[in-house]
mmCIF file of C-alpha atoms in Angstrom:
data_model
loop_
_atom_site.group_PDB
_atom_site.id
_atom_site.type_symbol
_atom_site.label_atom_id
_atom_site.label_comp_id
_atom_site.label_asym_id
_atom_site.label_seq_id
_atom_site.Cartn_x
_atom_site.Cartn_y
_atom_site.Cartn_z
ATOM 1 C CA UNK A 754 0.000 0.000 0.000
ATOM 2 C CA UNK A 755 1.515 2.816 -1.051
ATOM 3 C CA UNK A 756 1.119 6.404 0.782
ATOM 4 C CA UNK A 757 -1.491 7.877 -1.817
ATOM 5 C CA UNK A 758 -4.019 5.272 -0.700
ATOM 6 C CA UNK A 759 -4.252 6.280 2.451
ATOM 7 C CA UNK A 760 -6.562 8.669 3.250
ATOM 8 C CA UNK A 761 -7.512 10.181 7.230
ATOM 9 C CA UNK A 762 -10.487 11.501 8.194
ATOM 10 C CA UNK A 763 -11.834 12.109 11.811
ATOM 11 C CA UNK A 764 -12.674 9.067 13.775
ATOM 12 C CA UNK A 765 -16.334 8.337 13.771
ATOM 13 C CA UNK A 766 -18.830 5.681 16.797
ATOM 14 C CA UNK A 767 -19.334 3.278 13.839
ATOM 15 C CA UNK A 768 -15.215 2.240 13.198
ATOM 16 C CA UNK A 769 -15.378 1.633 17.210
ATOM 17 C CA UNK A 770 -15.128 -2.204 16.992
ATOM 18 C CA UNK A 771 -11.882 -1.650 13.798
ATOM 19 C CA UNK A 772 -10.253 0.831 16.153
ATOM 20 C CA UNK A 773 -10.638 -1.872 19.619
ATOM 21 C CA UNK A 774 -9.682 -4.640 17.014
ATOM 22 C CA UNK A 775 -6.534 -2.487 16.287
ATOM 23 C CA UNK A 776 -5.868 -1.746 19.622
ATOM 24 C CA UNK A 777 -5.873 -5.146 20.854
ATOM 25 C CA UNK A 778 -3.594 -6.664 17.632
ATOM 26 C CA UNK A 779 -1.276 -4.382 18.584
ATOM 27 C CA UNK A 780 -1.090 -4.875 22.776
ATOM 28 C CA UNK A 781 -1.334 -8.792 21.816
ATOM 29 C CA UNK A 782 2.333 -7.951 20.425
ATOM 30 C CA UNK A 783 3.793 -7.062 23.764
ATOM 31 C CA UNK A 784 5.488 -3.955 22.780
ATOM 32 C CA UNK A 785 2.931 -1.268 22.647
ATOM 33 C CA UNK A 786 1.732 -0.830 25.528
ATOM 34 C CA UNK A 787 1.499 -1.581 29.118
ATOM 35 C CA UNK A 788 -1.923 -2.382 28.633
ATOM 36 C CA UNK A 789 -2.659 -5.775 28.083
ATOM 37 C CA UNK A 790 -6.792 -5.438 26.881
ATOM 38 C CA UNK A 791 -8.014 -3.084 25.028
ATOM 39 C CA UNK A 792 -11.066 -1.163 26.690
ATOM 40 C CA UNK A 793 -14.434 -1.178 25.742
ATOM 41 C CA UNK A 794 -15.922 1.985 23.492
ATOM 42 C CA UNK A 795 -17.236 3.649 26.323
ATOM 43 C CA UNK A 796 -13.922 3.734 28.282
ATOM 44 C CA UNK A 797 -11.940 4.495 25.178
ATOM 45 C CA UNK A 798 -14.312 7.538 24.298
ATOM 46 C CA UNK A 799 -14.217 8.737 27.762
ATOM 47 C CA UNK A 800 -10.290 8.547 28.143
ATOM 48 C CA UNK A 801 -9.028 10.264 24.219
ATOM 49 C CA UNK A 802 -9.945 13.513 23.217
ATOM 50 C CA UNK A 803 -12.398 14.381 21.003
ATOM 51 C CA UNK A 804 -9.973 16.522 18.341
ATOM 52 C CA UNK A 805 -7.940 15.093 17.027
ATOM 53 C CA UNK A 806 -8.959 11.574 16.848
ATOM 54 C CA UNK A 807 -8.313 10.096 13.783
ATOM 55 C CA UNK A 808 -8.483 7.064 11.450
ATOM 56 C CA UNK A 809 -6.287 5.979 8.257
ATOM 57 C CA UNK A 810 -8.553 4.451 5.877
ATOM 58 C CA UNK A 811 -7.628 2.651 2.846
ATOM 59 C CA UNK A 812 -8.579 4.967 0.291
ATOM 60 C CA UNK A 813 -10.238 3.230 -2.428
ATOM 61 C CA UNK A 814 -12.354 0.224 -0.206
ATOM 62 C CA UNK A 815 -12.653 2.629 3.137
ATOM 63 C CA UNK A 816 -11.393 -0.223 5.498
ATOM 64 C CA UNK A 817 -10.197 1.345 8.811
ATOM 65 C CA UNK A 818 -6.317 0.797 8.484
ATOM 66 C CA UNK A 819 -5.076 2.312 11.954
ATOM 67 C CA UNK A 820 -5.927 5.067 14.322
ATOM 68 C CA UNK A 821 -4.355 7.772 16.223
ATOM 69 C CA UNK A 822 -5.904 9.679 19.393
ATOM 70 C CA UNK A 823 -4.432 11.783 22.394
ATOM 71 C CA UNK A 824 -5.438 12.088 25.728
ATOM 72 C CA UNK A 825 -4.410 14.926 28.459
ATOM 73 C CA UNK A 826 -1.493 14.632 30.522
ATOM 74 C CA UNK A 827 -3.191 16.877 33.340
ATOM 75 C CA UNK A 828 -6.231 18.219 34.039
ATOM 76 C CA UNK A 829 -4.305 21.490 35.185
ATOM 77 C CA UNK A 830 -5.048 24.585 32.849
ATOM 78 C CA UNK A 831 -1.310 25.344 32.221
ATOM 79 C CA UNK A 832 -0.888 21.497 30.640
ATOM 80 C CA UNK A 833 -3.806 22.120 28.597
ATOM 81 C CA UNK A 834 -1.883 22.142 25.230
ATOM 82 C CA UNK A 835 -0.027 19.061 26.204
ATOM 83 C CA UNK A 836 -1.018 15.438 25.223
ATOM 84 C CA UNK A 837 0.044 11.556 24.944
ATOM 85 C CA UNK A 838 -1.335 10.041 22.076
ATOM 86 C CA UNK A 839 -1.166 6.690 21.129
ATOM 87 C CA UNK A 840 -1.022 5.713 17.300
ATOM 88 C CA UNK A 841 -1.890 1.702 16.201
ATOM 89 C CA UNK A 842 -1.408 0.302 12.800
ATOM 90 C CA UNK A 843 -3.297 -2.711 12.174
ATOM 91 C CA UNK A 844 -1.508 -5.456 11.434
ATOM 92 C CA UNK A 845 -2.042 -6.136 7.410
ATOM 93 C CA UNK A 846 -1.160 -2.556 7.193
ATOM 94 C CA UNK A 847 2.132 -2.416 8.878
ATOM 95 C CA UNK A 848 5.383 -1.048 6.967
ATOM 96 C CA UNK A 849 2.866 0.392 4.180
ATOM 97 C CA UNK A 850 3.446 3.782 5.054
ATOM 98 C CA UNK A 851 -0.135 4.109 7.119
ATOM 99 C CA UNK A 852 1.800 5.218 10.239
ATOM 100 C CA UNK A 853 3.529 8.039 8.445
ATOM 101 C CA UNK A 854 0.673 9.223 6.704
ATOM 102 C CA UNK A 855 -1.428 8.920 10.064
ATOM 103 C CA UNK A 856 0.702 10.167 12.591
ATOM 104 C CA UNK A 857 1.721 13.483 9.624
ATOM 105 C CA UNK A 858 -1.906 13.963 9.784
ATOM 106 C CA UNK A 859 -2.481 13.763 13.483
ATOM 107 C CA UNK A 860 0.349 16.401 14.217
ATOM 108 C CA UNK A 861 -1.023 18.873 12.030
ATOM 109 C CA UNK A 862 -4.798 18.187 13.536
ATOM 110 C CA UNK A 863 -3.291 18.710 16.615
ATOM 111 C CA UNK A 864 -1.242 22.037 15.902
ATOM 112 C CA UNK A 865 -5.116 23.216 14.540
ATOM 113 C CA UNK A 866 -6.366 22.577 17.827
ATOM 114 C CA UNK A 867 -4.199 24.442 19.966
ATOM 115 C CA UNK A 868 -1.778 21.290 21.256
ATOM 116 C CA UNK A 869 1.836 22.783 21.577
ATOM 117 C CA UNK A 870 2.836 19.485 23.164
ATOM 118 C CA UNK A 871 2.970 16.187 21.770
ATOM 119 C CA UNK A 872 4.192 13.282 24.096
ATOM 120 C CA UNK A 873 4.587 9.415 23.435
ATOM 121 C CA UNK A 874 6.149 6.592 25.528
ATOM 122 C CA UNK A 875 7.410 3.919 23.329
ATOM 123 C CA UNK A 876 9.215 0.605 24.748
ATOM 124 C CA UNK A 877 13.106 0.672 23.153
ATOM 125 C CA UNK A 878 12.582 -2.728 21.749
ATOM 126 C CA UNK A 879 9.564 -1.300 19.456
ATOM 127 C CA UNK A 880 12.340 0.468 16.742
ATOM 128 C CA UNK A 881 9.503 1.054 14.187
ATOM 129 C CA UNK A 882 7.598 2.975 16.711
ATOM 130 C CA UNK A 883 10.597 4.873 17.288
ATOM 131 C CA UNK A 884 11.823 5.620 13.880
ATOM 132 C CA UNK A 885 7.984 6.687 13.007
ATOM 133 C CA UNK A 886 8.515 9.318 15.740
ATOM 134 C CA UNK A 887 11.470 10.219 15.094
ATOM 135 C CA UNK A 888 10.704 10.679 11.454
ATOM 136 C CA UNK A 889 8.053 12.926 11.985
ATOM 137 C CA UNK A 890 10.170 15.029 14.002
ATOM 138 C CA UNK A 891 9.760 13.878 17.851
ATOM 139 C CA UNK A 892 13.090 13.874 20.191
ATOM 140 C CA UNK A 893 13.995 11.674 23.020
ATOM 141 C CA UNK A 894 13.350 13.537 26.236
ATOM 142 C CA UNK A 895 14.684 10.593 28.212
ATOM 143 C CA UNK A 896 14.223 7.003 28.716
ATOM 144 C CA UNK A 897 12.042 5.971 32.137
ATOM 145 C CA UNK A 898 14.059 2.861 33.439
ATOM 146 C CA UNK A 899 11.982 0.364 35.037
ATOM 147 C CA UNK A 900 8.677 2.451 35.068
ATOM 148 C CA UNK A 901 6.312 -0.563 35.573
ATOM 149 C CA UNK A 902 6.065 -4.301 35.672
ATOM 150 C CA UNK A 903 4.955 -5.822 31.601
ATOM 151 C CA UNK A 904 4.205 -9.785 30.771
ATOM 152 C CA UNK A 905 6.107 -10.635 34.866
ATOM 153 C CA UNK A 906 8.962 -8.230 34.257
ATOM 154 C CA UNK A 907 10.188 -4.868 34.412
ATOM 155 C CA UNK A 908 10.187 -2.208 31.152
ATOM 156 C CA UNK A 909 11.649 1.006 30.159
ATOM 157 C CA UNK A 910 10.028 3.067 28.250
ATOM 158 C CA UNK A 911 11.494 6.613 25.818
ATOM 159 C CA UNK A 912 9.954 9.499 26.589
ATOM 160 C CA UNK A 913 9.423 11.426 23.330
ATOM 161 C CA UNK A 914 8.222 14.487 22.550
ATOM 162 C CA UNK A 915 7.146 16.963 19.511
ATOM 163 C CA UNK A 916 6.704 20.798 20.331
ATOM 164 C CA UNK A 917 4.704 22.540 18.049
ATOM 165 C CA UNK A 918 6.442 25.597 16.238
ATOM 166 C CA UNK A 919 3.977 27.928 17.625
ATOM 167 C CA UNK A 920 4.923 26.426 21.384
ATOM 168 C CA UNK A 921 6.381 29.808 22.936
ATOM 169 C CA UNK A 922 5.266 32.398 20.190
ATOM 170 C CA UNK A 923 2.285 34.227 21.929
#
């Protein structure tokens, strides 16, 4: 699949079951996420943002491909423009380009809704992850050694982050 068949649009109640599908292909890996099952809908729509909460959908059938959403670091007003998001790529789809496409789509969405802040925690085993970040212009902040208990042992996990050009303009 190449780049041009991608297309994104916002993420909509009816791909709910693609997205949780996604979600749980990718923690079934064991180097996503500390999480081991994805939630249901009505935990993962109370958790992510509303904006931006995307899909990648192949363009020319519609299938959901992958999906990218944020949620708020802190409820504190002066962290308001700073989010974790988590990107998934479904499995088929993997090394196709949908990340890049998704995750160039989701920065911009975020810029346009006032996010200065973009922050991801990636185990250091999951090198795609990394090099997707990386490529669309995140830095390592630091790594987190030992941060929790994964699968009976203990994990690191990079902090990375993107800062939006606007972050300290105004």
């Amino acid at each position: 699949m190449e780049a041009g068949r991608v297309a994104v649009r916002q993420m909509r109640r009816a791909d709910a079951a693609r997205v949780l599908e996604i979600y749980q292909a990718g923690l079934d890996t064991g180097q996503a996420s500390f999480e081991v099952a994805a939630p249901s809908w009505a935990e993962f729509d109370a958790a992510k943002l509303e904006e931006p909460r995307l899909v990648a959908v192949d363009a020319a059938g519609g299938a959901v491909l992958g999906w990218a959403a944020g949620s708020r670091v802190s409820a504190r007003p002066v962290y308001a423009g700073v989010v974790e998001h988590s990107l998934y790529v479904a499995p088929d789809a993997a090394g196709r380009g949908v990340g890049t496409v998704l995750l160039d789509a989701f920065v911009g969405a975020a810029e346009r809704a006032g996010i200065w802040t973009l922050q991801a925690g990636v185990f250091p085993e999951n090198a795609a992850s990394l090099r997707l970040h990386r490529g669309a212009g995140f830095r390592t902040v630091g790594m987190r050694e030992r941060i929790g208990r994964h699968h009976g042992r203990w994990r690191d996990v990079v902090l990375l982050e993107r800062r939006s050009g606007a972050a300290g303009t105004g």
